[in-house]
Coordinates of C-alpha atoms and ligand atoms in Angstrom, one line a residue:
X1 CA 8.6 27.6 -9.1
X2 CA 6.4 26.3 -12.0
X3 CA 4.8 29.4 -14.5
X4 CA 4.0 32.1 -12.0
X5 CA 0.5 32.2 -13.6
X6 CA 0.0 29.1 -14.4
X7 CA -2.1 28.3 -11.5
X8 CA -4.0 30.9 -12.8
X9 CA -4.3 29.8 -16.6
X10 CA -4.0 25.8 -16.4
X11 CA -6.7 23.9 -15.0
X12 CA -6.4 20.5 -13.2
X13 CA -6.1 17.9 -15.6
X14 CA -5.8 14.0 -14.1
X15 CA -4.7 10.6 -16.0
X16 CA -8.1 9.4 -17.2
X17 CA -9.0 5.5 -17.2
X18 CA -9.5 3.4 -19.9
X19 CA -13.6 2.6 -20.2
X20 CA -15.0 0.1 -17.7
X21 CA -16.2 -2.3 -20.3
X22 CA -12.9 -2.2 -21.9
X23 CA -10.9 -2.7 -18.4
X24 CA -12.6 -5.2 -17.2
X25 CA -11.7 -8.0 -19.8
X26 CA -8.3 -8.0 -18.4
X27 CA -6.2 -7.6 -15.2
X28 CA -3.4 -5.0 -16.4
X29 CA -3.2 -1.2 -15.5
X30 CA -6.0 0.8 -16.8
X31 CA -4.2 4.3 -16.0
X32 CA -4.1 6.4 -19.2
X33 CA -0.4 9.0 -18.6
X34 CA -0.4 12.2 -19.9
X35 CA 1.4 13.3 -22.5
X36 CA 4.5 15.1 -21.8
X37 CA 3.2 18.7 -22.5
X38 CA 0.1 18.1 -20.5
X39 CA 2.3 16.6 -17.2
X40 CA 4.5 19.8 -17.9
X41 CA 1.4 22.5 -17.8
X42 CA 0.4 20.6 -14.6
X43 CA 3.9 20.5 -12.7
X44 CA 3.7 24.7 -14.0
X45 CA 0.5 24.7 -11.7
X46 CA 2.5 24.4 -8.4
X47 CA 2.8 28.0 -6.6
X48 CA 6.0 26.9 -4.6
X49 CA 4.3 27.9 -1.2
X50 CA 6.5 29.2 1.4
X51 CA 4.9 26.6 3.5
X52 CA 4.8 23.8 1.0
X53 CA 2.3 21.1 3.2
X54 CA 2.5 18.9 0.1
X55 CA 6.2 17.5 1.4
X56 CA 5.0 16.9 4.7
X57 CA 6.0 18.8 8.0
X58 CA 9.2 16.1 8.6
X59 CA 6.8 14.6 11.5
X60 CA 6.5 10.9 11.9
X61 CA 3.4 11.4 14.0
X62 CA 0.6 10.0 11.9
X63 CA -2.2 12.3 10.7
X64 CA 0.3 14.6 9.8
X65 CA -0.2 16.5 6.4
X66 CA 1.3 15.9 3.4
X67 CA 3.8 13.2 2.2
X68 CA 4.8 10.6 4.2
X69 CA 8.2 10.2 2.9
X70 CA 9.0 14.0 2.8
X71 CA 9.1 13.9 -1.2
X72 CA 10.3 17.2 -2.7
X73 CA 7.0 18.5 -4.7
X74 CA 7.5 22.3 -5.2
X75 CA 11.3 21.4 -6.6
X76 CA 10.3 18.3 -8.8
X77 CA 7.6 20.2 -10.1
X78 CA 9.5 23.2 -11.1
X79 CA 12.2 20.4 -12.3
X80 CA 9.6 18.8 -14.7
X81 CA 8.2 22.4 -15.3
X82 CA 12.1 23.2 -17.0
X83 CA 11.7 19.7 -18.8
X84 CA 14.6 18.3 -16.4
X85 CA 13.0 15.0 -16.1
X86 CA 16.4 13.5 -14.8
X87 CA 17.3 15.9 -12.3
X88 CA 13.5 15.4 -11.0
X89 CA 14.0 11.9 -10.8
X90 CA 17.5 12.4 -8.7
X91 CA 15.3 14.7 -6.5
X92 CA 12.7 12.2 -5.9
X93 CA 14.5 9.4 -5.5
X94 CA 16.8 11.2 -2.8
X95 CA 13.4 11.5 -0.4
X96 CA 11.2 7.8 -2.4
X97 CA 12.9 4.5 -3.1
X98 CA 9.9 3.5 -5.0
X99 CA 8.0 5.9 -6.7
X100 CA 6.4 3.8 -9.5
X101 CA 4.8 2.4 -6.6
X102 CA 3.4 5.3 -4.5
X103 CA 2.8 6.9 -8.5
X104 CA 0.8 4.1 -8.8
X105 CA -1.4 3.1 -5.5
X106 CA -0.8 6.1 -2.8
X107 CA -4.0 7.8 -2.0
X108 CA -2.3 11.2 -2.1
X109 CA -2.3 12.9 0.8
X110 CA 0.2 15.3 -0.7
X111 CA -3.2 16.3 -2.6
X112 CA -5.2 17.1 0.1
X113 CA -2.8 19.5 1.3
X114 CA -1.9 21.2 -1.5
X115 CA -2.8 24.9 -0.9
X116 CA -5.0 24.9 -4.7
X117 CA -7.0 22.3 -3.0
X118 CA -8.5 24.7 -1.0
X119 CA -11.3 25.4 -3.6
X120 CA -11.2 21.4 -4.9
X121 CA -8.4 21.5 -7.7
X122 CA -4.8 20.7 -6.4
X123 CA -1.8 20.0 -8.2
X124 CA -1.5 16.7 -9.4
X125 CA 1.1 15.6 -7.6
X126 CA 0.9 11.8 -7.7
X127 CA 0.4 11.7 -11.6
X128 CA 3.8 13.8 -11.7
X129 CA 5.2 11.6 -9.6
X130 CA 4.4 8.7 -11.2
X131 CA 5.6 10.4 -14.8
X132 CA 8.8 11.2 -13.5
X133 CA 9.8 7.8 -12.3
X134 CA 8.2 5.7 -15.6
X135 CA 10.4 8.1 -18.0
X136 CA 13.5 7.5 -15.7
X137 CA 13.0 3.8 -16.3
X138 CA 12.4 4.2 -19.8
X139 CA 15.2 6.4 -20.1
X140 CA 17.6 3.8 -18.1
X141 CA 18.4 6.4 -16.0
X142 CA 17.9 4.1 -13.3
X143 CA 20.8 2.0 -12.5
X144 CA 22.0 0.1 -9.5
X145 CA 24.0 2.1 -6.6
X146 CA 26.9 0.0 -5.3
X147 CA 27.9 1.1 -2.1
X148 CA 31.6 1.9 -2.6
X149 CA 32.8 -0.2 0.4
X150 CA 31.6 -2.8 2.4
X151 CA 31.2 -2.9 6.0
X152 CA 31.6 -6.2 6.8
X153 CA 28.3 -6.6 9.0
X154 CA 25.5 -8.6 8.2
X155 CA 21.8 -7.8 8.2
X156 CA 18.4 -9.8 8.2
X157 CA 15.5 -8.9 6.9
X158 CA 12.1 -10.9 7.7
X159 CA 9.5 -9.6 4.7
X160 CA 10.1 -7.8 1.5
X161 CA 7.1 -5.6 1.4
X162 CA 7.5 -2.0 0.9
X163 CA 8.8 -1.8 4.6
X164 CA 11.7 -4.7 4.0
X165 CA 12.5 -3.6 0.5
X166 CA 13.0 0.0 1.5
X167 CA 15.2 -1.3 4.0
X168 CA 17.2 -3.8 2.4
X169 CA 18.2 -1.0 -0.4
X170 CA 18.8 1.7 2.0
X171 CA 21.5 -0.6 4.0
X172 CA 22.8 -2.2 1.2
X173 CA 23.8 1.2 -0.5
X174 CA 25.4 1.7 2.9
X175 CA 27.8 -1.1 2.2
X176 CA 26.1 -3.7 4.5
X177 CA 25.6 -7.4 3.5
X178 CA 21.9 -8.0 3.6
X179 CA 20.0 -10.8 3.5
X180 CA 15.8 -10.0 2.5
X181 CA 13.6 -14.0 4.1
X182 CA 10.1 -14.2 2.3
X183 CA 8.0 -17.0 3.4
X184 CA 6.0 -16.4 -0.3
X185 CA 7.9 -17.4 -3.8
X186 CA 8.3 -14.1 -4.4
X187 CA 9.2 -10.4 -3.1
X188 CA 6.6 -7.6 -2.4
X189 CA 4.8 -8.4 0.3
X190 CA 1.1 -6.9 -0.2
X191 CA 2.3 -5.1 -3.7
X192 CA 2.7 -8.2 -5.1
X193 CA -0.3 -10.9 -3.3
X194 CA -3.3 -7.8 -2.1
X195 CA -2.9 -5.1 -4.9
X196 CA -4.6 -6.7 -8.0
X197 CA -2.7 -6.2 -11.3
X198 CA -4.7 -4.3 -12.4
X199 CA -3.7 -1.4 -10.1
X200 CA 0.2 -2.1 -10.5
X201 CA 1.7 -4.6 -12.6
X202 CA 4.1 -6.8 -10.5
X203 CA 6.9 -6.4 -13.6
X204 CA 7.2 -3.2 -12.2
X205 CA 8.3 -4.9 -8.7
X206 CA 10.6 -7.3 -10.6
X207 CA 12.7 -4.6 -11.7
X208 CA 13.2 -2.9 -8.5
X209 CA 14.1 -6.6 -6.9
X210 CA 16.8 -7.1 -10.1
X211 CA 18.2 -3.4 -9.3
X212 CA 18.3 -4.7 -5.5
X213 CA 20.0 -7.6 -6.5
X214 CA 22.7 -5.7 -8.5
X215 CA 23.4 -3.5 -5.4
X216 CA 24.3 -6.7 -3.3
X217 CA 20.7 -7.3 -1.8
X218 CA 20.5 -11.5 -1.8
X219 CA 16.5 -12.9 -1.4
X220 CA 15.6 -16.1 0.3
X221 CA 12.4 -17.1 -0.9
X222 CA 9.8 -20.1 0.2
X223 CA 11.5 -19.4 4.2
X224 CA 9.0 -19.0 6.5
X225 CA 10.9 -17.7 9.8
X226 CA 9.5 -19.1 12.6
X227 CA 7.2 -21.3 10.4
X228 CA 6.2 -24.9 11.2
X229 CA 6.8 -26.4 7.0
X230 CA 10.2 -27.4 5.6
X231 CA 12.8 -24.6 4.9
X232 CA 11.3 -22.3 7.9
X233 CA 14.3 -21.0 9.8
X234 CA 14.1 -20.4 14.0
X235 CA 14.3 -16.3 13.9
X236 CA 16.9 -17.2 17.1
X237 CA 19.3 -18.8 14.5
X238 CA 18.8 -15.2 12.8
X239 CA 20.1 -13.9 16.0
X240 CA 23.3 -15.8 15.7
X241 CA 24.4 -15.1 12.5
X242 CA 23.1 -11.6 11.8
X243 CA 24.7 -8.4 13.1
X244 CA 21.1 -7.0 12.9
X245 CA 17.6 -8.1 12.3
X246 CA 14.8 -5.9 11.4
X247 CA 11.1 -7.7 11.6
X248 CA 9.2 -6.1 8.5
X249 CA 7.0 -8.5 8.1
X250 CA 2.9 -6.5 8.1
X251 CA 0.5 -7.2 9.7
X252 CA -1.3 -10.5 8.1
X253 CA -4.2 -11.1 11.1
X254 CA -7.2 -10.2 9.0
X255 CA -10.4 -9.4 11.3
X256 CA -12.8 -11.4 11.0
X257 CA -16.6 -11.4 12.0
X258 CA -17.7 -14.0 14.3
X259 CA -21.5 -14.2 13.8
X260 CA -23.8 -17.5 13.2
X261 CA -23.1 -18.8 9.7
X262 CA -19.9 -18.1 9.5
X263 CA -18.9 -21.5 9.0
X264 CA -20.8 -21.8 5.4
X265 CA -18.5 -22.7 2.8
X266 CA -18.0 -19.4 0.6
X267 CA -17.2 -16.6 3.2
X268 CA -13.9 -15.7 2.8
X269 CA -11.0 -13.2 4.1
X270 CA -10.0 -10.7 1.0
X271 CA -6.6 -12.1 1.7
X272 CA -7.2 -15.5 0.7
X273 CA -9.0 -14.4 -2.5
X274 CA -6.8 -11.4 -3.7
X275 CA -3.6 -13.4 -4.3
X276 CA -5.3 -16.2 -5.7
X277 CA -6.1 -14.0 -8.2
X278 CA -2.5 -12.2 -8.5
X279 CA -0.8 -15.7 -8.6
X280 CA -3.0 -16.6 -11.5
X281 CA -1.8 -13.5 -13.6
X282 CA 1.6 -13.9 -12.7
X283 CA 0.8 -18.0 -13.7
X284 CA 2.3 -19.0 -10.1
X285 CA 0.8 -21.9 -8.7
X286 CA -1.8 -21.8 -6.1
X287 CA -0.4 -24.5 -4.0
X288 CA -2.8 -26.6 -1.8
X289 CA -6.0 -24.6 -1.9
X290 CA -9.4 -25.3 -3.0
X291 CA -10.0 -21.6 -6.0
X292 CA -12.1 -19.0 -4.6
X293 CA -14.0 -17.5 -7.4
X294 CA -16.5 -15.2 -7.9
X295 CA -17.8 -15.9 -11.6
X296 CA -21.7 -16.2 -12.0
X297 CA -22.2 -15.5 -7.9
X298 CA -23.7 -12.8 -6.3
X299 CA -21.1 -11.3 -4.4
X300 CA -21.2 -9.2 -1.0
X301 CA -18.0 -7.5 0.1
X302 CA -18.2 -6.9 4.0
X303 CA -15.7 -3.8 4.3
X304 CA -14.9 -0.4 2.8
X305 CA -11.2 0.3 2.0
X306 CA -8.9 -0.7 -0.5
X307 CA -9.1 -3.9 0.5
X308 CA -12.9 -3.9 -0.3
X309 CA -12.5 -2.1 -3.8
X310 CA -10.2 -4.8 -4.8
X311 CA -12.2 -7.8 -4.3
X312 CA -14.9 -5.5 -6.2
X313 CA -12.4 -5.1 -9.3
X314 CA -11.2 -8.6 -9.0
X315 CA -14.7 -10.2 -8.8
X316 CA -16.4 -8.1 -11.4
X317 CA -12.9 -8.9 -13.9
X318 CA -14.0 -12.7 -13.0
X319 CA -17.6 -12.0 -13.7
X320 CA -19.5 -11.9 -10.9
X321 CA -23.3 -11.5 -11.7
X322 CA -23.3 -8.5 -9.3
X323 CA -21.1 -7.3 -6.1
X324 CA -22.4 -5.1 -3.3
X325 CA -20.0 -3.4 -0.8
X326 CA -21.3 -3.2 3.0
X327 CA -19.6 -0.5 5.2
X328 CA -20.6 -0.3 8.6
X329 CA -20.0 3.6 8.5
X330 CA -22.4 6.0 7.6
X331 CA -21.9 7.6 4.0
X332 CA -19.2 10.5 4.5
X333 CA -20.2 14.2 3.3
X334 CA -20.0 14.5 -0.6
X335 CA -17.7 17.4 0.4
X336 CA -15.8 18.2 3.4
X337 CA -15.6 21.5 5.2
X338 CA -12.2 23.3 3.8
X339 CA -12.1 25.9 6.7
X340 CA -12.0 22.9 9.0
X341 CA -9.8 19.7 7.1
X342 CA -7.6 21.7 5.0
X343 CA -4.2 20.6 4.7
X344 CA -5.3 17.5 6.9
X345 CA -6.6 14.6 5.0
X346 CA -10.6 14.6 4.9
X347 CA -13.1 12.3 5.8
X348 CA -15.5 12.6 2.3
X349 CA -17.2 10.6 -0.3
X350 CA -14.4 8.9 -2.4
X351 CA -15.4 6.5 -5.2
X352 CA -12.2 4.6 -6.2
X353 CA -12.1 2.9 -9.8
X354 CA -13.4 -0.2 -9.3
X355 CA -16.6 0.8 -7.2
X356 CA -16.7 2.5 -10.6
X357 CA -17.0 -0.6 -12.0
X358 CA -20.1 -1.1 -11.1
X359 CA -20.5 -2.1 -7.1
X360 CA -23.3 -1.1 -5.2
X361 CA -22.7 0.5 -1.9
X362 CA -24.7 0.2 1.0
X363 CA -23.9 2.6 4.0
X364 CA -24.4 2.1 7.8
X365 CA -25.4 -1.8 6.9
X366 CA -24.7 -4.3 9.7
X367 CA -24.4 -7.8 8.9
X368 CA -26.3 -10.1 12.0
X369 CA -25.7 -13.7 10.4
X370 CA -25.0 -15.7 7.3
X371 CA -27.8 -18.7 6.1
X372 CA -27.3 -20.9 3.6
X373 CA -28.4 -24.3 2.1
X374 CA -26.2 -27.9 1.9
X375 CA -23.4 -26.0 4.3
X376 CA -23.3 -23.3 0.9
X377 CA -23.7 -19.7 2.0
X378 CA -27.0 -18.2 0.0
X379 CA -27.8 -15.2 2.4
X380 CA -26.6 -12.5 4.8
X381 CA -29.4 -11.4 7.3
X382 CA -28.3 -7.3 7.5
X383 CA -29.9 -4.2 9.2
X384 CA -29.4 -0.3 8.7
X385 CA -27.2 0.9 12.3
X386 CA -27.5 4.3 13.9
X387 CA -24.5 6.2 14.2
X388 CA -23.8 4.5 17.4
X389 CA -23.9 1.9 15.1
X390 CA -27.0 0.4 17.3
X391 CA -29.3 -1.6 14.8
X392 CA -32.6 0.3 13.8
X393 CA -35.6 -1.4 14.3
X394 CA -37.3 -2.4 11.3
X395 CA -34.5 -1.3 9.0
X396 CA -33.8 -5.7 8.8
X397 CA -33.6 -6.7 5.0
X398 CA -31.5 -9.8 3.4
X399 CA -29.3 -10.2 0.6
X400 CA -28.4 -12.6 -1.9
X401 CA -24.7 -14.4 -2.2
X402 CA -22.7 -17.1 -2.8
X403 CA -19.7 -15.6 -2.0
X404 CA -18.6 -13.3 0.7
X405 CA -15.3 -11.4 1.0
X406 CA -14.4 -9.9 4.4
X407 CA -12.6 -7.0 4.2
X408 CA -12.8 -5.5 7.4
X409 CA -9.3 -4.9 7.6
X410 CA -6.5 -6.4 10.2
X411 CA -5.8 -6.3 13.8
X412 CA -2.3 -6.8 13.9
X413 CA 1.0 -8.5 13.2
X414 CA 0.8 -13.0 13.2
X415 CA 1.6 -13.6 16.8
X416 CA 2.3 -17.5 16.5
X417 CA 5.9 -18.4 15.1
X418 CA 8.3 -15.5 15.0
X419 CA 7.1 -13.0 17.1
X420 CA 6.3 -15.8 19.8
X421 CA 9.5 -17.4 19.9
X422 CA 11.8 -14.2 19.6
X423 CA 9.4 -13.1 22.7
X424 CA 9.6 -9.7 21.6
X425 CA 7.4 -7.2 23.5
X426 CA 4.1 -6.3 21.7
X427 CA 2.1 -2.7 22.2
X428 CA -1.4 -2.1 23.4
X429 CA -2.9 -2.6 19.9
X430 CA -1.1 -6.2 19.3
X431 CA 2.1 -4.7 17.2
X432 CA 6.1 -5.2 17.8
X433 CA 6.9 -2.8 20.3
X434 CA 8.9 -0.5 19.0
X435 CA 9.2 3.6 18.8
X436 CA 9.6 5.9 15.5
X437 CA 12.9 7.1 16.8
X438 CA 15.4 4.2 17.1
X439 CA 13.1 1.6 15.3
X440 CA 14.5 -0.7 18.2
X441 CA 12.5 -3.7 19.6
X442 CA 12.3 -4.6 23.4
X443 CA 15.9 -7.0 22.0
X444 CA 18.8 -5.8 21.7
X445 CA 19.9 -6.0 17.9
X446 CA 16.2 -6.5 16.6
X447 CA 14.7 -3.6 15.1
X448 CA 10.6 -3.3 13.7
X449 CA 9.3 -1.2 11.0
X450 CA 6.1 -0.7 8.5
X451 CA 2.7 -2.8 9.0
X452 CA 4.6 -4.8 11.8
X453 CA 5.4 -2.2 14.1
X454 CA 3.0 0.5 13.2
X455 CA -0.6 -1.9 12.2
X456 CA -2.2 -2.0 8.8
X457 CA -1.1 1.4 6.9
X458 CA -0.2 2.6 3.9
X459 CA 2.6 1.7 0.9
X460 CA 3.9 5.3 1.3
X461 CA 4.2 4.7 5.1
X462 CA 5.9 1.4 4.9
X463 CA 8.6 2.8 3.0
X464 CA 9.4 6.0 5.5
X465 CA 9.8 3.2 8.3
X466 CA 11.8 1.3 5.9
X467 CA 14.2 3.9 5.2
X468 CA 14.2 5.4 8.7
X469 CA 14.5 1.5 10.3
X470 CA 17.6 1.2 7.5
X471 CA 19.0 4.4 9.6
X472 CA 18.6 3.4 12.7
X473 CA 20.4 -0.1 12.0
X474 CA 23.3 1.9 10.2
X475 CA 23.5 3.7 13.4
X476 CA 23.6 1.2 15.4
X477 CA 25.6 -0.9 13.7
X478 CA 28.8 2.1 12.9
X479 CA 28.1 4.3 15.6
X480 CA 26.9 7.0 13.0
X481 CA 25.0 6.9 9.8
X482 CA 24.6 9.3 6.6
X483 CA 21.8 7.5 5.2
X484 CA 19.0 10.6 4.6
X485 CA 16.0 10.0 6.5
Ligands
FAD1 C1 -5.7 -5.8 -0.5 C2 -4.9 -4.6 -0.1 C3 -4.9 -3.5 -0.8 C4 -4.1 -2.4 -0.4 N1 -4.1 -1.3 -1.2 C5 -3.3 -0.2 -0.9 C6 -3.2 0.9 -1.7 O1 -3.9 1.0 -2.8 N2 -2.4 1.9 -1.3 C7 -1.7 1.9 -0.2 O2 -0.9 2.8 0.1 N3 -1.7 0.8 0.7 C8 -2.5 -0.2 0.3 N4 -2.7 -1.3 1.2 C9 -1.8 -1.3 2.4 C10 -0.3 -1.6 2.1 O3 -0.3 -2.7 1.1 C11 0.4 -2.0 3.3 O4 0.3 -1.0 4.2 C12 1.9 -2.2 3.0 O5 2.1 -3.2 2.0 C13 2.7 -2.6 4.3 O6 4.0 -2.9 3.9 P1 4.9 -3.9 4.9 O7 6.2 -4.0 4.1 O8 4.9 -3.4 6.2 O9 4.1 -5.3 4.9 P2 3.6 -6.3 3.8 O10 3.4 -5.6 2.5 O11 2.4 -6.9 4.4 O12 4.8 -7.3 3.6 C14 5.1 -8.2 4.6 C15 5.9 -9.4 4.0 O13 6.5 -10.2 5.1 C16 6.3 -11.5 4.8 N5 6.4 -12.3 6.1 C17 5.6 -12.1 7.1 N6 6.0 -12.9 8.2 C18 7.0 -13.6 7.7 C19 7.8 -14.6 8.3 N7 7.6 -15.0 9.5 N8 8.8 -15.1 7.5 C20 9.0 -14.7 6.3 N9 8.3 -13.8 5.7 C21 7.3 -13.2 6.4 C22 5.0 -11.6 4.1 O14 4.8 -12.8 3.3 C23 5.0 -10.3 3.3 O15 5.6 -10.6 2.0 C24 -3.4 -2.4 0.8 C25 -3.5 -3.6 1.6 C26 -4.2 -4.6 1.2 C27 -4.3 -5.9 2.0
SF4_2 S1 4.2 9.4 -2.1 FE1 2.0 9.7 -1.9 S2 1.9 11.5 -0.6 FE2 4.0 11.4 -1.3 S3 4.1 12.7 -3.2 FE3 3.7 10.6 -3.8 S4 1.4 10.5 -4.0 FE4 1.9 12.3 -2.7

């Protein structure tokens, strides 16, 4: 384990950010690392618990405690602890493909449960994490794994998020030829077009999709499978020339809110704002579309999760003359009730960096209609809900905008195209049918994993049912597998 006291001696010391004023004149990463000898007091922190709940109890059911993807904590901690920075990055990258990423955007459930969190002050596993993996590039420590023998079978991949990526690695270093389709111009899926810049830099994809290549991995970019534009591909011809197919491709139908007004020109889903603003950065053009931007507007943001605090960061970096977040929820405890939550993930007041920013938050707030003037949004007509979230008389009040970002989240994979014309069976919620054993779809050599099969999730989770779906192919496939899960 870490220091045997040092639980006792070092106290809880996080990355700071850089000042708001400061961050907000530009889109890059804002995240300050420790220094060494400050990420090494706080990996000597971790008590080594005999039941660690920080790695997760190897349950794929969700809500379970801990990390997703099973990452090693106690041993990587003690590993950077000793100052064995590459034998920490072997052990986390035998459990996480992509660290920098979950380093970088997970929400740390690893945190919740980690035993000193029951009195507020847990290890901080995600800033280890993340310092592990950003020295082991630095370090070129990280090279590409070619799989010693090929096996002569071929594998498709529809969507290079975190699901497909994971993936597409895992069977290629199995020795299978495999093939990643991207309708967009470039690989990443929501890391690269949703997360702003600002919370990971898309360089840091670009190296994992050159390492990818080097391993054998080949990208199709600009082919929309099942699309209706030139270069889409019908997924049956997938069929025909793939051994295996695995759908990874989220789950892009945002929810939208079908009340009068909603036809004014400058309400908007988050999703066709965000990438705007990532394609800018990254100077790739926009393509056909009118710019969505928030500078000089007043700017509501219907919708409380990540999605929501992005369009906050994004419009405030663009200079929005204010931006006020609506959640329909009423405002969680400030604190949450150890005795109860602990090690599962609580429900409590969490302020993420760009409601830092400066973004006013309104709880409980129920939006009835949009007005506006010349067919230009100006208004939304909102009242306070009870926790039935039945409008309160009286409580009606209005507020300015001329933009509105809906980020209510999404309700399930895009039926139309792919998943129409495969005919593959759907669940009750609207996702590709498939179960967290065998990954397998209701046909026979199609397989489903991350925001596809499971709804709208997490980067962490995509990955597990990346690596797990790259198993259950390899299985398939050879009759046995000894990819890890
Ligand atoms: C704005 C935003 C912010 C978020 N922030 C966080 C965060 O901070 N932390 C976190 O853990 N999670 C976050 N999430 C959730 C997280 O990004 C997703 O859960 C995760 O990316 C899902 O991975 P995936 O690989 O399943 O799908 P996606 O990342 O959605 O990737 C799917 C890919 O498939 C492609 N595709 C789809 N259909 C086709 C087709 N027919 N042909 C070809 N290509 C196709 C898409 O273009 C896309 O590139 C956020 C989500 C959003 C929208
Ligand atoms: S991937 Fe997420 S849950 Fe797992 S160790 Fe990293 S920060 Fe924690």
């Amino acid at each position: 384990m870490g220091k045997i006291t040092g639980f006792l001696e070092i106290d809880r010391n996080e990355r700071k950010y850089a000042p708001v004023a400061e961050r907000l004149k530009h889109y890059r990463e804002f995240v300050i690392p420790l220094s060494e000898k400050d990420t090494r007091d706080q990996a000597a922190r971790c008590m080594n618990c005999g039941i660690p709940y920080c790695h997760g109890t190897g349950s794929v059911a969700p809500g379970t405690p801990g990390c997703p993807v099973n990452n090693q904590i106690p041993d990587f901690n003690d590993l950077v602890y000793q100052g064995n920075w590459e034998e920490a990055s072997r052990n986390l990258h035998s459990t996480n493909n992509f660290p920098e990423f979950t380093g970088r955007i997970c929400p740390a459930p690893c945190e919740a449960s980690c035993t000193l969190n029951i009195d507020d002050n847990p290890v901080t596993i995600k800033t280890i994490e993340c310092a592990i993996v950003d020295r082991a590039w630095d370090n070129g420590w990280l090279k590409p794994e070619v799989a010693p023998a090929k096996t002569g079978k071929k594998v498709a991949i529809v969507g290079s998020g975190p699901a497909g990526l994971a993936a597409a690695q895992q069977l290629a270093r199995a020795g299978h030829d495999v093939h990643v389709y991207e309708k967009f111009a470039k690989a990443g899926g929501l890391l690269r077009y949703g997360i702003p810049d600002f919370k990971m830099e898309k360089h840091i994809i670009d190296r994992r999709v050159a390492q990818m290549e080097a391993e054998g991995v080949t990208f199709h970019y600009g082919v929309h499978i099942g699309g209706t534009l030139q270069g889409a591909i019908d997924p049956r011809e997938l069929l025909n020339q793939y051994d295996a197919v695995a759908l990874t491709g989220g789950a892009e139908a945002g929810r939208d809110l079908p009340i009068p007004g909603r036809d004014l020109d400058g309400i908007h889903f988050a999703m066709d704002f965000l990438p705007q603003q990532n394609r800018r950065v990254s100077s790739e053009p926009l393509g056909d579309v009118k710019d969505i931007l928030a500078g000089g507007k007043h700017v509501v943001v219907i919708g409380g999760g990540d999605t929501g605090s992005d369009c906050i960061g994004t419009s405030l970096r663009q200079g929005a003359k204010s931006v006020t977040q609506l959640e329909i929820m009423p405002s969680p405890p400030e604190h949450e009730n150890k005795g109860v939550t602990w090690p599962n993930w609580p429900l409590k007041m969490r302020t993420s960096s760009s409601q830092a920013e400066g973004a006013i938050r309104e709880y409980a707030v129920l939006t009835q209609k949009f007005s506006g003037v010349d067919g230009k949004v100006q208004k939304l007509h909102c009242v306070k809900v009870d926790d039935k979230f039945k409008p309160i008389a009286g409580t009606e009040f209005e507020l300015e905008a001329q933009l509105v970002l809906l980020a209510m989240g999404f309700v399930h994979p895009v039926h139309e195209g792919m998943l129409k014309t495969l005919g593959v069976d759907l669940d009750q919620r609207g996702n590709v049918r498939a179960n967290m054993a065998d990954y397998k779809t209701s046909l026979p050599n199609v397989f489903s994993a991350g925001d596809m099969r499971r709804g709208q999730s997490l980067v962490v989770w995509a990955i597990r049912e990346g690596r797990l779906c790259a198993r259950a192919i390899d299985q398939y496939l050879m009759g046995t597998t000894t990819l890890p899960r």
